[in-house]
Amino acid sequence: MSRRLTALTLLLRCAVKRRLARVPGPEAAERDFARNARLFLRQPPHLRQVRGGGGLHWISAGPCVPGRALLYFHGGGYVAGSPDSHRGLIARLSRYAATEACAPDYPLAPHAPFPAGFEAALAAWAQLRRLGYRPRAIALAGDSAGGGLALALLARLCAEGTPPACVVAFSPWTDLAMTGDSLRRNRRRDPFLPVERIGELVATVRGNADPRDPRLSPLYAEFPGPPPVMLCHGETEILADDASRMADRLRGFGGRVLQEVHPAAPHAWPVFDGWIPEARATLKRAGRFVQESFSDTSR
């Protein structure tokens, strides 16, 4: 654990977590997220971002292999975040994967509750297919809620027999039924997320839907013939069990899962690339994983 990570977790615990516990509603949360993103989410040099058709943002920060795409879904609890807020993280993952990233500007709750986000994910996939990308030339990725969205989309694609090359998910939120023991076990240990607000957030996001709907909670989905999946989470997160049980679920369907568990990193720590070395190390490993998965599908 680096000194920078120690300092970051202290800052998150003393400032951000306390603020999140008091923020009055989703609109304020969205404003806070946008402000904090400008302060904390650093951007790499040579970042390139182009808004394309279908609400897609094309983001990269270096040479990319043509004919491949990384479809990335940003985090923010389905109530905050955007391709703009996450473009630093997305650009660096694009660089290490040598693959141009495509990030949809999916609609947020409460103005667009479930299944609006999932439908936008399907639309983004369909747009890439219309642009000529083969399923095995597309990788899925996301952090937090975006990681859950990527895994929900994976379940649909596996059911249709058109899975992507691979999936990378950083601290994915996969169980909106809130059955994970880590919600209790890590209540005090998590330096970032206040567990006392998660029930309110779930109610805002799901509307009248069943929280176990696999389009919302991929932990309850089926994954016939899944591609390789990389799951990253911290041991102290309140959502640690969302990731660890997701790994078990995928393995139950014969999937190859690369699981990276950090003993002390906060929720979705790769977003802090440029501040802590642990973020850069994870992003580099994720980039190699994507490249190797593309290589395997091309044989």
Coordinates of C-alpha atoms in Angstrom, one line a residue:
M1 CA 0.0 0.0 0.0
S2 CA 1.6 3.2 -1.1
R3 CA 1.8 6.4 0.9
R4 CA -0.3 8.1 -1.7
L5 CA -3.0 5.5 -1.3
T6 CA -2.9 5.9 2.5
A7 CA -3.4 9.6 2.1
L8 CA -6.2 9.2 -0.5
T9 CA -8.2 6.8 1.7
L10 CA -7.9 9.3 4.6
L11 CA -9.1 12.1 2.4
L12 CA -12.0 10.1 1.1
R13 CA -13.0 9.0 4.6
C14 CA -12.8 12.4 6.2
A15 CA -14.3 14.5 3.4
V16 CA -16.0 12.6 0.5
K17 CA -17.7 9.8 2.5
R18 CA -19.1 12.3 5.0
R19 CA -20.4 14.5 2.2
L20 CA -22.0 11.5 0.5
A21 CA -23.7 10.6 3.7
R22 CA -25.3 14.1 3.8
V23 CA -26.0 14.9 0.2
P24 CA -29.7 15.7 0.0
G25 CA -30.6 13.9 -3.3
P26 CA -29.6 12.7 -6.7
E27 CA -29.5 16.1 -8.3
A28 CA -27.0 17.3 -5.6
A29 CA -25.1 14.1 -6.0
E30 CA -24.7 14.7 -9.7
R31 CA -23.4 18.2 -9.1
D32 CA -21.0 17.0 -6.5
F33 CA -19.8 14.2 -8.7
A34 CA -19.1 16.6 -11.6
R35 CA -17.2 19.0 -9.4
N36 CA -15.1 16.2 -7.7
A37 CA -14.4 14.7 -11.1
R38 CA -12.8 18.0 -12.3
L39 CA -10.7 18.1 -9.1
F40 CA -9.7 14.4 -8.7
L41 CA -9.9 12.6 -12.0
R42 CA -6.8 13.5 -14.0
Q43 CA -6.5 13.3 -17.7
P44 CA -3.5 11.9 -19.6
P45 CA -1.6 13.9 -22.3
H46 CA -2.7 13.5 -25.9
L47 CA -6.2 12.7 -24.9
R48 CA -8.6 12.7 -27.9
Q49 CA -12.4 12.8 -27.5
V50 CA -14.9 13.0 -30.4
R51 CA -18.6 12.9 -30.0
G52 CA -20.0 10.6 -32.6
G53 CA -23.5 9.4 -33.6
G54 CA -25.9 7.8 -31.2
G55 CA -24.6 9.7 -28.2
L56 CA -21.3 7.9 -28.3
H57 CA -18.0 9.5 -27.2
W58 CA -14.9 8.2 -28.9
I59 CA -11.9 8.5 -26.5
S60 CA -8.3 7.5 -26.9
A61 CA -4.8 8.7 -25.8
G62 CA -2.3 6.8 -28.1
P63 CA -2.0 4.5 -31.0
C64 CA -4.9 2.0 -31.4
V65 CA -5.3 -1.2 -33.4
P66 CA -7.9 -0.5 -36.1
G67 CA -11.1 -2.6 -36.2
R68 CA -11.4 -2.9 -32.4
A69 CA -13.5 -1.0 -29.9
L70 CA -13.7 -0.8 -26.1
L71 CA -17.3 -0.1 -25.1
Y72 CA -17.0 1.6 -21.7
F73 CA -19.8 2.4 -19.2
H74 CA -19.0 5.1 -16.6
G75 CA -19.8 4.8 -12.9
G76 CA -21.8 7.1 -10.7
G77 CA -24.5 5.0 -9.1
Y78 CA -26.8 5.5 -12.2
V79 CA -27.5 9.0 -10.9
A80 CA -24.2 10.8 -11.8
G81 CA -21.2 10.7 -14.0
S82 CA -20.7 11.0 -17.8
P83 CA -18.1 10.2 -20.5
D84 CA -16.7 13.6 -19.8
S85 CA -16.2 12.9 -16.0
H86 CA -14.5 9.6 -16.8
R87 CA -12.5 10.5 -19.9
G88 CA -9.2 10.4 -18.1
L89 CA -9.7 6.8 -16.9
I90 CA -11.2 5.8 -20.2
A91 CA -8.3 7.3 -22.2
R92 CA -5.6 5.6 -20.2
L93 CA -7.4 2.2 -20.4
S94 CA -7.6 2.8 -24.2
R95 CA -3.9 3.5 -24.3
Y96 CA -2.9 0.4 -22.4
A97 CA -5.4 -1.7 -24.4
A98 CA -4.2 -0.1 -27.7
T99 CA -7.9 0.1 -28.5
E100 CA -10.1 3.1 -29.1
A101 CA -12.8 3.5 -26.5
C102 CA -16.4 4.3 -27.1
A103 CA -18.4 5.6 -24.1
P104 CA -22.2 6.1 -24.3
D105 CA -23.8 9.1 -22.6
Y106 CA -26.5 6.9 -21.1
P107 CA -29.5 8.5 -19.3
L108 CA -29.5 8.8 -15.5
A109 CA -32.1 8.4 -12.7
P110 CA -34.3 9.7 -11.4
H111 CA -35.2 11.4 -14.7
A112 CA -34.7 8.1 -16.5
P113 CA -35.0 5.1 -14.1
F114 CA -34.5 1.5 -15.1
P115 CA -34.5 0.1 -17.7
A116 CA -33.3 3.3 -19.5
G117 CA -29.6 2.6 -18.8
F118 CA -29.8 -1.0 -20.0
E119 CA -31.6 0.0 -23.2
A120 CA -28.9 2.6 -23.9
A121 CA -26.3 -0.1 -23.4
L122 CA -28.1 -2.2 -26.0
A123 CA -28.3 0.7 -28.3
A124 CA -24.6 1.5 -28.0
W125 CA -23.8 -2.2 -28.8
A126 CA -26.1 -2.0 -31.8
Q127 CA -24.4 1.2 -33.0
L128 CA -21.0 -0.5 -32.9
R129 CA -22.4 -3.4 -34.9
R130 CA -23.8 -1.0 -37.5
L131 CA -20.4 0.6 -37.8
G132 CA -19.0 -2.8 -38.8
Y133 CA -17.4 -4.1 -35.6
R134 CA -17.7 -7.8 -35.1
P135 CA -18.8 -9.0 -31.6
R136 CA -15.3 -10.5 -30.9
A137 CA -13.7 -7.2 -31.9
I138 CA -15.5 -5.4 -29.1
A139 CA -14.5 -5.5 -25.4
L140 CA -16.9 -4.3 -22.6
A141 CA -15.7 -2.4 -19.6
G142 CA -17.0 -0.2 -16.8
D143 CA -16.6 0.9 -13.2
S144 CA -19.1 0.7 -10.3
A145 CA -22.6 1.0 -11.7
G146 CA -21.1 1.0 -15.2
G147 CA -19.4 -2.3 -14.4
G148 CA -22.7 -3.7 -13.5
L149 CA -24.2 -2.4 -16.7
A150 CA -21.4 -4.0 -18.8
L151 CA -22.1 -7.3 -17.1
A152 CA -25.8 -7.0 -17.6
L153 CA -25.2 -6.4 -21.3
L154 CA -22.8 -9.4 -21.3
A155 CA -25.6 -11.7 -20.1
R156 CA -27.9 -10.5 -22.9
L157 CA -25.2 -11.0 -25.5
C158 CA -24.3 -14.5 -24.2
A159 CA -27.9 -15.5 -24.4
E160 CA -28.0 -14.3 -28.1
G161 CA -24.8 -16.2 -28.9
T162 CA -22.8 -13.0 -29.7
P163 CA -20.5 -12.4 -26.7
P164 CA -17.8 -9.8 -26.9
A165 CA -14.0 -10.5 -26.7
C166 CA -13.9 -9.9 -23.0
V167 CA -15.2 -7.8 -20.1
V168 CA -13.3 -5.6 -17.5
A169 CA -15.2 -4.4 -14.5
F170 CA -13.8 -2.2 -11.7
S171 CA -15.7 -2.6 -8.4
P172 CA -19.0 -3.6 -10.2
W173 CA -22.3 -3.0 -8.6
T174 CA -24.1 -6.3 -9.5
D175 CA -26.7 -6.8 -6.8
L176 CA -29.3 -4.1 -6.2
A177 CA -31.2 -6.5 -4.0
M178 CA -28.5 -5.7 -1.4
T179 CA -27.9 -9.2 -0.2
G180 CA -24.1 -9.1 0.0
D181 CA -22.7 -9.5 3.5
S182 CA -20.0 -6.9 2.8
L183 CA -22.6 -4.2 3.1
R184 CA -22.6 -5.1 6.9
R185 CA -19.1 -6.4 7.2
N186 CA -17.4 -3.4 5.6
R187 CA -19.8 -0.7 6.9
R188 CA -17.0 1.0 8.8
R189 CA -14.0 -0.2 6.8
D190 CA -15.1 1.2 3.5
P191 CA -13.4 4.6 3.2
F192 CA -15.5 5.9 0.3
L193 CA -19.2 4.7 0.2
P194 CA -21.7 5.3 3.0
V195 CA -23.8 2.2 3.3
E196 CA -26.7 4.1 5.0
R197 CA -27.5 5.7 1.7
I198 CA -27.5 2.7 -0.6
G199 CA -31.2 1.7 0.0
E200 CA -32.3 5.2 -1.0
L201 CA -30.1 5.0 -4.1
V202 CA -31.6 1.7 -5.1
A203 CA -35.1 3.0 -4.8
T204 CA -34.2 5.9 -7.0
V205 CA -32.6 3.8 -9.7
R206 CA -35.0 0.8 -10.0
G207 CA -38.3 2.5 -9.8
N208 CA -40.9 -0.2 -9.6
A209 CA -38.7 -3.0 -11.0
D210 CA -37.7 -6.1 -9.2
P211 CA -34.2 -5.5 -7.8
R212 CA -33.2 -9.0 -8.9
D213 CA -34.0 -8.3 -12.6
P214 CA -30.9 -9.5 -14.4
R215 CA -30.8 -6.4 -16.5
L216 CA -30.4 -4.4 -13.3
S217 CA -28.6 -6.9 -11.1
P218 CA -26.4 -9.2 -13.3
L219 CA -25.6 -11.3 -10.3
Y220 CA -28.9 -13.1 -11.0
A221 CA -28.3 -13.4 -14.8
E222 CA -27.3 -16.4 -16.8
F223 CA -24.1 -16.4 -18.8
P224 CA -24.0 -19.3 -21.4
G225 CA -20.6 -19.4 -23.0
P226 CA -19.1 -16.3 -21.4
P227 CA -15.8 -14.7 -22.7
P228 CA -12.9 -14.0 -20.3
V229 CA -13.8 -11.5 -17.6
M230 CA -11.5 -9.4 -15.3
L231 CA -13.1 -8.3 -12.0
C232 CA -11.3 -5.9 -9.7
H233 CA -12.4 -4.9 -6.2
G234 CA -11.1 -3.9 -2.8
E235 CA -11.4 -6.1 0.3
T236 CA -12.8 -3.2 2.4
E237 CA -15.5 -2.1 0.0
I238 CA -19.2 -2.4 0.9
L239 CA -19.7 -3.8 -2.6
A240 CA -16.8 -6.4 -2.3
D241 CA -19.3 -9.3 -2.3
D242 CA -21.0 -7.9 -5.5
A243 CA -17.7 -8.6 -7.3
S244 CA -16.6 -11.8 -5.6
R245 CA -20.0 -13.5 -6.0
M246 CA -20.1 -12.3 -9.6
A247 CA -16.8 -14.1 -10.2
D248 CA -18.3 -17.3 -8.7
R249 CA -21.4 -16.9 -10.9
L250 CA -19.4 -16.6 -14.1
R251 CA -17.2 -19.5 -13.1
G252 CA -20.3 -21.5 -12.6
F253 CA -21.1 -21.1 -16.3
G254 CA -17.6 -22.2 -17.3
G255 CA -16.1 -18.7 -17.6
R256 CA -12.5 -17.8 -17.1
V257 CA -12.3 -15.1 -14.5
L258 CA -9.3 -13.0 -13.6
Q259 CA -10.0 -11.6 -10.2
E260 CA -7.9 -8.8 -8.7
V261 CA -8.5 -8.1 -5.0
H262 CA -6.7 -5.2 -3.3
P263 CA -6.5 -5.3 0.5
A264 CA -7.0 -1.6 1.0
A265 CA -7.8 0.3 -2.3
P266 CA -11.1 2.2 -2.3
H267 CA -14.1 1.6 -4.5
A268 CA -13.3 1.8 -8.2
W269 CA -9.7 3.0 -7.5
P270 CA -8.6 3.1 -11.2
V271 CA -10.5 6.4 -11.5
F272 CA -7.7 7.9 -9.3
D273 CA -5.0 7.3 -11.9
G274 CA -2.5 10.0 -11.7
W275 CA -2.8 10.2 -7.9
I276 CA -2.0 6.7 -6.7
P277 CA 0.3 4.1 -8.3
E278 CA -2.1 1.3 -7.6
A279 CA -4.5 2.8 -10.2
R280 CA -2.0 2.9 -12.9
A281 CA -0.8 -0.7 -12.1
T282 CA -4.4 -2.0 -12.4
L283 CA -5.1 -0.2 -15.6
K284 CA -2.0 -1.6 -17.2
R285 CA -3.0 -5.1 -16.2
A286 CA -6.5 -4.5 -17.5
G287 CA -5.1 -3.2 -20.8
R288 CA -2.9 -6.3 -21.2
F289 CA -5.9 -8.5 -20.4
V290 CA -7.9 -6.8 -23.2
Q291 CA -5.1 -7.1 -25.7
E292 CA -4.6 -10.8 -24.9
S293 CA -8.3 -11.4 -25.2
F294 CA -8.4 -9.9 -28.6
S295 CA -5.4 -12.0 -29.7
D296 CA -7.1 -15.1 -28.5
T297 CA -10.3 -14.4 -30.5
S298 CA -8.3 -13.7 -33.7
R299 CA -6.7 -17.2 -33.8

